[in-house]
């Protein structure tokens, strides 16, 4: 019975619409848990670990875009590393990246740093730090703005 349930879940998760709903649930969880504003329009994960995101958006604390990616293509090299908080993405292709790093006068720090700090570690020092690795980063049709 458990095997049948597992097979049904695997088949259901093979549909991009189900994967997108799972991504939307995950971003909703992140937004509620970490006081962020993240959205992903579409996601596709293949059985081989290839991941494609479309129209991923993160807003800063002032509701201005800090990161937008029209299309992100990568692969999860090791699922065990992913679950251990140290994912290795191999090659990452970003098309249509818009990175808007802005230091508002009143804040003293830039919006990207403030956004990343929302995911900061808790007081539990026994947990390993989150480490994201990529062997290669290819960026096309993109804009990076730094306003200080």
PDB file of C-alpha atoms in Angstrom:
ATOM      1  CA  UNK A   1       0.000   0.000   0.000  1.00  0.00           C
ATOM      2  CA  UNK A   2       2.809   2.404   0.887  1.00  0.00           C
ATOM      3  CA  UNK A   3       4.596   1.567  -2.364  1.00  0.00           C
ATOM      4  CA  UNK A   4       1.455   2.350  -4.381  1.00  0.00           C
ATOM      5  CA  UNK A   5       1.114   5.711  -2.606  1.00  0.00           C
ATOM      6  CA  UNK A   6       4.782   6.485  -3.344  1.00  0.00           C
ATOM      7  CA  UNK A   7       4.353   5.613  -7.037  1.00  0.00           C
ATOM      8  CA  UNK A   8       1.262   7.827  -7.265  1.00  0.00           C
ATOM      9  CA  UNK A   9       3.170  10.726  -5.679  1.00  0.00           C
ATOM     10  CA  UNK A  10       6.116  10.272  -8.054  1.00  0.00           C
ATOM     11  CA  UNK A  11       3.818  10.221 -11.076  1.00  0.00           C
ATOM     12  CA  UNK A  12       1.863  13.249  -9.854  1.00  0.00           C
ATOM     13  CA  UNK A  13       5.061  15.188  -9.177  1.00  0.00           C
ATOM     14  CA  UNK A  14       6.242  14.537 -12.741  1.00  0.00           C
ATOM     15  CA  UNK A  15       3.684  17.084 -13.996  1.00  0.00           C
ATOM     16  CA  UNK A  16       5.047  20.665 -14.168  1.00  0.00           C
ATOM     17  CA  UNK A  17       1.737  22.071 -12.878  1.00  0.00           C
ATOM     18  CA  UNK A  18       2.058  19.978  -9.691  1.00  0.00           C
ATOM     19  CA  UNK A  19       5.689  21.061  -9.319  1.00  0.00           C
ATOM     20  CA  UNK A  20       4.668  24.703  -9.729  1.00  0.00           C
ATOM     21  CA  UNK A  21       1.974  24.327  -7.040  1.00  0.00           C
ATOM     22  CA  UNK A  22       4.599  22.780  -4.738  1.00  0.00           C
ATOM     23  CA  UNK A  23       6.930  25.714  -5.442  1.00  0.00           C
ATOM     24  CA  UNK A  24       4.131  28.179  -4.712  1.00  0.00           C
ATOM     25  CA  UNK A  25       3.405  26.399  -1.425  1.00  0.00           C
ATOM     26  CA  UNK A  26       7.126  26.528  -0.581  1.00  0.00           C
ATOM     27  CA  UNK A  27       7.432  30.242  -1.369  1.00  0.00           C
ATOM     28  CA  UNK A  28       4.302  30.901   0.691  1.00  0.00           C
ATOM     29  CA  UNK A  29       5.911  29.021   3.586  1.00  0.00           C
ATOM     30  CA  UNK A  30       9.152  31.016   3.198  1.00  0.00           C
ATOM     31  CA  UNK A  31       7.243  34.294   2.995  1.00  0.00           C
ATOM     32  CA  UNK A  32       5.296  33.504   6.164  1.00  0.00           C
ATOM     33  CA  UNK A  33       8.250  32.062   8.097  1.00  0.00           C
ATOM     34  CA  UNK A  34      10.922  34.607   7.174  1.00  0.00           C
ATOM     35  CA  UNK A  35       8.869  37.731   6.393  1.00  0.00           C
ATOM     36  CA  UNK A  36       9.942  37.757   2.750  1.00  0.00           C
ATOM     37  CA  UNK A  37       8.130  38.500  -0.502  1.00  0.00           C
ATOM     38  CA  UNK A  38       9.156  35.811  -3.010  1.00  0.00           C
ATOM     39  CA  UNK A  39       7.200  34.449  -5.958  1.00  0.00           C
ATOM     40  CA  UNK A  40       7.917  31.861  -8.650  1.00  0.00           C
ATOM     41  CA  UNK A  41       5.627  31.656 -11.657  1.00  0.00           C
ATOM     42  CA  UNK A  42       6.735  28.250 -12.913  1.00  0.00           C
ATOM     43  CA  UNK A  43       9.121  25.457 -11.942  1.00  0.00           C
ATOM     44  CA  UNK A  44      10.082  22.191 -13.568  1.00  0.00           C
ATOM     45  CA  UNK A  45      12.231  19.503 -11.938  1.00  0.00           C
ATOM     46  CA  UNK A  46      13.240  16.443 -13.934  1.00  0.00           C
ATOM     47  CA  UNK A  47      14.035  13.029 -12.492  1.00  0.00           C
ATOM     48  CA  UNK A  48      17.688  13.593 -13.379  1.00  0.00           C
ATOM     49  CA  UNK A  49      17.815  16.670 -11.130  1.00  0.00           C
ATOM     50  CA  UNK A  50      17.562  19.402 -13.775  1.00  0.00           C
ATOM     51  CA  UNK A  51      15.711  22.433 -12.438  1.00  0.00           C
ATOM     52  CA  UNK A  52      14.107  25.262 -14.396  1.00  0.00           C
ATOM     53  CA  UNK A  53      12.547  28.350 -12.787  1.00  0.00           C
ATOM     54  CA  UNK A  54      10.610  30.983 -14.692  1.00  0.00           C
ATOM     55  CA  UNK A  55       9.851  34.494 -13.503  1.00  0.00           C
ATOM     56  CA  UNK A  56      11.263  34.241  -9.988  1.00  0.00           C
ATOM     57  CA  UNK A  57      10.897  37.482  -8.051  1.00  0.00           C
ATOM     58  CA  UNK A  58      12.093  38.667  -4.638  1.00  0.00           C
ATOM     59  CA  UNK A  59      11.055  42.037  -3.265  1.00  0.00           C
ATOM     60  CA  UNK A  60      12.953  43.949  -0.606  1.00  0.00           C
ATOM     61  CA  UNK A  61      11.569  45.358   2.643  1.00  0.00           C
ATOM     62  CA  UNK A  62      10.283  48.414   0.739  1.00  0.00           C
ATOM     63  CA  UNK A  63       8.496  46.255  -1.872  1.00  0.00           C
ATOM     64  CA  UNK A  64      11.029  47.124  -4.580  1.00  0.00           C
ATOM     65  CA  UNK A  65      12.547  44.382  -6.745  1.00  0.00           C
ATOM     66  CA  UNK A  66      15.826  43.128  -5.349  1.00  0.00           C
ATOM     67  CA  UNK A  67      16.106  40.054  -7.616  1.00  0.00           C
ATOM     68  CA  UNK A  68      14.161  38.971 -10.688  1.00  0.00           C
ATOM     69  CA  UNK A  69      15.113  36.075 -12.948  1.00  0.00           C
ATOM     70  CA  UNK A  70      13.206  35.426 -16.149  1.00  0.00           C
ATOM     71  CA  UNK A  71      14.742  31.960 -16.556  1.00  0.00           C
ATOM     72  CA  UNK A  72      17.081  29.971 -14.315  1.00  0.00           C
ATOM     73  CA  UNK A  73      18.413  26.593 -15.443  1.00  0.00           C
ATOM     74  CA  UNK A  74      20.540  24.401 -13.196  1.00  0.00           C
ATOM     75  CA  UNK A  75      20.818  20.889 -11.849  1.00  0.00           C
ATOM     76  CA  UNK A  76      20.947  19.479  -8.381  1.00  0.00           C
ATOM     77  CA  UNK A  77      24.175  17.509  -8.393  1.00  0.00           C
ATOM     78  CA  UNK A  78      23.476  15.730  -5.101  1.00  0.00           C
ATOM     79  CA  UNK A  79      20.107  15.481  -3.399  1.00  0.00           C
ATOM     80  CA  UNK A  80      21.783  14.402  -0.153  1.00  0.00           C
ATOM     81  CA  UNK A  81      23.827  17.634  -0.180  1.00  0.00           C
ATOM     82  CA  UNK A  82      20.598  19.551  -0.813  1.00  0.00           C
ATOM     83  CA  UNK A  83      18.915  18.030   2.237  1.00  0.00           C
ATOM     84  CA  UNK A  84      22.045  18.626   4.334  1.00  0.00           C
ATOM     85  CA  UNK A  85      21.910  22.363   3.588  1.00  0.00           C
ATOM     86  CA  UNK A  86      24.898  22.403   1.218  1.00  0.00           C
ATOM     87  CA  UNK A  87      23.463  22.159  -2.311  1.00  0.00           C
ATOM     88  CA  UNK A  88      25.845  21.981  -5.259  1.00  0.00           C
ATOM     89  CA  UNK A  89      24.065  23.310  -8.342  1.00  0.00           C
ATOM     90  CA  UNK A  90      26.777  22.577 -10.891  1.00  0.00           C
ATOM     91  CA  UNK A  91      26.309  24.949 -13.818  1.00  0.00           C
ATOM     92  CA  UNK A  92      23.749  27.730 -13.359  1.00  0.00           C
ATOM     93  CA  UNK A  93      22.351  29.597 -16.377  1.00  0.00           C
ATOM     94  CA  UNK A  94      20.564  32.874 -15.633  1.00  0.00           C
ATOM     95  CA  UNK A  95      18.722  34.636 -18.443  1.00  0.00           C
ATOM     96  CA  UNK A  96      17.001  37.922 -17.805  1.00  0.00           C
ATOM     97  CA  UNK A  97      18.506  38.545 -14.378  1.00  0.00           C
ATOM     98  CA  UNK A  98      17.648  41.886 -12.805  1.00  0.00           C
ATOM     99  CA  UNK A  99      19.642  42.474  -9.623  1.00  0.00           C
ATOM    100  CA  UNK A 100      18.864  45.764  -7.904  1.00  0.00           C
ATOM    101  CA  UNK A 101      21.191  46.447  -4.979  1.00  0.00           C
ATOM    102  CA  UNK A 102      20.120  49.652  -3.318  1.00  0.00           C
ATOM    103  CA  UNK A 103      21.272  51.294  -0.110  1.00  0.00           C
ATOM    104  CA  UNK A 104      18.473  53.437   1.239  1.00  0.00           C
ATOM    105  CA  UNK A 105      19.668  56.383   3.305  1.00  0.00           C
ATOM    106  CA  UNK A 106      17.552  55.459   6.289  1.00  0.00           C
ATOM    107  CA  UNK A 107      18.687  51.814   6.441  1.00  0.00           C
ATOM    108  CA  UNK A 108      22.469  52.073   6.501  1.00  0.00           C
ATOM    109  CA  UNK A 109      22.772  48.691   4.720  1.00  0.00           C
ATOM    110  CA  UNK A 110      21.832  47.585   1.233  1.00  0.00           C
ATOM    111  CA  UNK A 111      18.563  45.818   0.469  1.00  0.00           C
ATOM    112  CA  UNK A 112      20.240  42.587  -0.697  1.00  0.00           C
ATOM    113  CA  UNK A 113      22.082  42.198   2.623  1.00  0.00           C
ATOM    114  CA  UNK A 114      18.885  42.903   4.541  1.00  0.00           C
ATOM    115  CA  UNK A 115      17.028  40.344   2.396  1.00  0.00           C
ATOM    116  CA  UNK A 116      19.682  37.656   2.930  1.00  0.00           C
ATOM    117  CA  UNK A 117      19.758  38.377   6.677  1.00  0.00           C
ATOM    118  CA  UNK A 118      16.109  37.350   6.888  1.00  0.00           C
ATOM    119  CA  UNK A 119      17.292  33.779   6.322  1.00  0.00           C
ATOM    120  CA  UNK A 120      20.019  34.137   8.977  1.00  0.00           C
ATOM    121  CA  UNK A 121      20.777  31.392  11.400  1.00  0.00           C
ATOM    122  CA  UNK A 122      18.963  31.057  14.665  1.00  0.00           C
ATOM    123  CA  UNK A 123      20.622  31.074  18.062  1.00  0.00           C
ATOM    124  CA  UNK A 124      21.253  27.354  17.640  1.00  0.00           C
ATOM    125  CA  UNK A 125      24.992  27.350  16.909  1.00  0.00           C
ATOM    126  CA  UNK A 126      25.103  23.558  16.519  1.00  0.00           C
ATOM    127  CA  UNK A 127      23.527  23.681  13.066  1.00  0.00           C
ATOM    128  CA  UNK A 128      25.864  23.788  10.087  1.00  0.00           C
ATOM    129  CA  UNK A 129      25.811  26.960   7.967  1.00  0.00           C
ATOM    130  CA  UNK A 130      23.914  26.898   4.661  1.00  0.00           C
ATOM    131  CA  UNK A 131      26.403  26.733   1.778  1.00  0.00           C
ATOM    132  CA  UNK A 132      25.260  27.113  -1.824  1.00  0.00           C
ATOM    133  CA  UNK A 133      27.789  26.107  -4.481  1.00  0.00           C
ATOM    134  CA  UNK A 134      27.880  26.410  -8.257  1.00  0.00           C
ATOM    135  CA  UNK A 135      30.799  25.374 -10.435  1.00  0.00           C
ATOM    136  CA  UNK A 136      29.861  27.768 -13.248  1.00  0.00           C
ATOM    137  CA  UNK A 137      27.569  30.787 -13.568  1.00  0.00           C
ATOM    138  CA  UNK A 138      26.406  31.959 -17.001  1.00  0.00           C
ATOM    139  CA  UNK A 139      24.480  35.250 -17.072  1.00  0.00           C
ATOM    140  CA  UNK A 140      22.826  36.593 -20.263  1.00  0.00           C
ATOM    141  CA  UNK A 141      20.455  39.460 -21.110  1.00  0.00           C
ATOM    142  CA  UNK A 142      20.764  40.862 -17.621  1.00  0.00           C
ATOM    143  CA  UNK A 143      21.037  44.084 -15.650  1.00  0.00           C
ATOM    144  CA  UNK A 144      22.834  44.607 -12.370  1.00  0.00           C
ATOM    145  CA  UNK A 145      22.250  47.916 -10.653  1.00  0.00           C
ATOM    146  CA  UNK A 146      24.146  49.062  -7.579  1.00  0.00           C
ATOM    147  CA  UNK A 147      22.913  52.297  -6.060  1.00  0.00           C
ATOM    148  CA  UNK A 148      24.851  53.439  -3.014  1.00  0.00           C
TER     149      UNK A 148
END
